[in-house]
Amino acid sequence: MKLFKRIGVLTSGGDSPGMNAAIRAVVRTGIYKGIDVYGIRHGYQGMIEGDIFQLQATDVANIIQRGGTMLKTARSKEFMTDEGRKIAYEQLCKQGIEGLILIGGDGTFRGAVEFFKQFSIPAIGLPGTIDNDLSGTDFTIGFDTAVNTAVEAIDKIRDTAEAHDRLFIVEVMGRDAGYIALNSGIACGAEDILIPEVMTDIEQVLCKIDYDEKRKKTVHILVVAEGDDFGGANEVLIRVKERFPNLDTRATILGHIQRGGSPSYADRVLASRLGYAAVNALCEGRNQSMAGMVNQEVVFTPFSQVQKENVLLCGDMLEMIQVLAT
Ligand code: ATP
């Protein structure tokens, strides 16, 4: 058991709904254990700039239901340099911070690995990203909310698509992984789903539209991940319009609405459980690891082994999507 007097918590990389719930859990667990908890604003950049302040239990009241992050987040180029990390370490020493809780994605943990090559300060990570593309956890904090936001938006698009007999191409977030596209597409009954993990055969996509047209299917919703190998919604739109000039086809890019909003119950519970577990793990002497949830159990994966993970297409999922869309 390691006794900490003071620890720091930060959010880094892209924001995700549930980060606030995680901060709350970290602060309240730390205080319960007699530790002073300090917030570091704007991720690693705030660490370099010394934007560090003490958090009381009341400072994290009424944030569990809020999207975004009360600590703000940032991407820091300076932290990618030896000199930047040296300044960051000096700031931590100045504030007497002896341990860290890092909430972010794989980049945040890569940064931590570099930091700890130079300086020794215990740290535990929490997976905070809407993309769900991290190994070591079944779900990342923010993914469930982001998918639900996409589902709500696509349902609305379907209403208007049906009213006008329109074909809609909806782009959802996912630069490297298709988790949001796959899950929102299945949940909304999309006619086709394009994800980076599966090579897009645009001819096949166009044939499906043609087939649906001939049998007078009035609504066609195509969900595409922003990082699909063929391109995003606008690239697909060009090809569809070329082939079917008489079809009323529109593209919608959902964009940043998928990052915001009140976190779902699932994200709040996940963030609370992992935040609580992270502080306990730090006190038990665990270090350099991300807390994740696998089969409802908290597990720890060394930062160096946390990797971006693509969608695992279980069984005949692709066939199922086609069958259910007929
Ligand atoms: P998201 O999945 O939402 O993009 P992320 O944590 O992967 O979140 P990144 O921007 O990749 O977001 O990483 C966050 C920060 O971590 C970077 O801005 C940078 O400061 C730091 N970082 C990332 N990789 C390294 C590295 N190799 N060395 C030092 N710092 C790094």
mmCIF file of C-alpha atoms and ligand atoms in Angstrom, residues 12-14 44 74-76 79-80 85 104-108 110-111 114 129 175, ligand 1:
data_model
loop_
_atom_site.group_PDB
_atom_site.id
_atom_site.type_symbol
_atom_site.label_atom_id
_atom_site.label_comp_id
_atom_site.label_asym_id
_atom_site.label_seq_id
_atom_site.Cartn_x
_atom_site.Cartn_y
_atom_site.Cartn_z
ATOM 1 C CA SER A 12 -6.402 14.646 -22.612
ATOM 2 C CA GLY A 13 -6.992 14.162 -26.353
ATOM 3 C CA GLY A 14 -10.551 14.344 -27.685
ATOM 4 C CA TYR A 44 -0.540 17.718 -20.752
ATOM 5 C CA ALA A 74 -6.083 19.612 -25.264
ATOM 6 C CA ARG A 75 -3.573 18.077 -27.604
ATOM 7 C CA SER A 76 -0.074 19.234 -26.664
ATOM 8 C CA PHE A 79 4.607 17.448 -24.464
ATOM 9 C CA MET A 80 5.916 15.446 -27.421
ATOM 10 C CA ARG A 85 8.011 16.841 -20.534
ATOM 11 C CA GLY A 104 -7.802 9.903 -22.493
ATOM 12 C CA GLY A 105 -7.117 7.718 -25.509
ATOM 13 C CA ASP A 106 -4.154 5.712 -26.764
ATOM 14 C CA GLY A 107 -2.185 8.900 -27.560
ATOM 15 C CA THR A 108 -2.500 9.989 -23.939
ATOM 16 C CA ARG A 110 1.730 6.815 -25.381
ATOM 17 C CA GLY A 111 2.589 10.225 -23.941
ATOM 18 C CA GLU A 114 7.426 8.616 -22.913
ATOM 19 C CA THR A 129 -12.714 8.323 -26.047
ATOM 20 C CA ARG A 175 -11.328 7.991 -38.157
HETATM 21 P P1 ATP B 1 -8.470 10.515 -28.818
HETATM 22 O O1 ATP B 1 -8.604 9.023 -28.976
HETATM 23 O O2 ATP B 1 -9.712 11.158 -28.390
HETATM 24 O O3 ATP B 1 -7.826 11.176 -30.012
HETATM 25 P P2 ATP B 1 -5.892 10.513 -27.551
HETATM 26 O O4 ATP B 1 -5.470 10.438 -26.129
HETATM 27 O O5 ATP B 1 -5.499 9.367 -28.438
HETATM 28 O O6 ATP B 1 -7.457 10.739 -27.565
HETATM 29 P P3 ATP B 1 -3.942 12.244 -28.824
HETATM 30 O O7 ATP B 1 -4.064 13.645 -29.324
HETATM 31 O O8 ATP B 1 -3.460 11.206 -29.749
HETATM 32 O O9 ATP B 1 -5.355 11.876 -28.187
HETATM 33 O O10 ATP B 1 -2.937 12.250 -27.561
HETATM 34 C C1 ATP B 1 -3.114 13.169 -26.502
HETATM 35 C C2 ATP B 1 -1.825 13.855 -26.176
HETATM 36 O O11 ATP B 1 -0.876 12.897 -25.705
HETATM 37 C C3 ATP B 1 -1.124 14.514 -27.350
HETATM 38 O O12 ATP B 1 -1.649 15.780 -27.648
HETATM 39 C C4 ATP B 1 0.313 14.609 -26.843
HETATM 40 O O13 ATP B 1 0.479 15.718 -25.993
HETATM 41 C C5 ATP B 1 0.432 13.336 -26.004
HETATM 42 N N1 ATP B 1 1.142 12.305 -26.803
HETATM 43 C C6 ATP B 1 0.626 11.470 -27.722
HETATM 44 N N2 ATP B 1 1.571 10.680 -28.257
HETATM 45 C C7 ATP B 1 2.734 11.040 -27.649
HETATM 46 C C8 ATP B 1 4.105 10.613 -27.751
HETATM 47 N N3 ATP B 1 4.472 9.646 -28.585
HETATM 48 N N4 ATP B 1 5.016 11.236 -26.962
HETATM 49 C C9 ATP B 1 4.670 12.199 -26.112
HETATM 50 N N5 ATP B 1 3.405 12.649 -25.966
HETATM 51 C C10 ATP B 1 2.450 12.086 -26.725
#
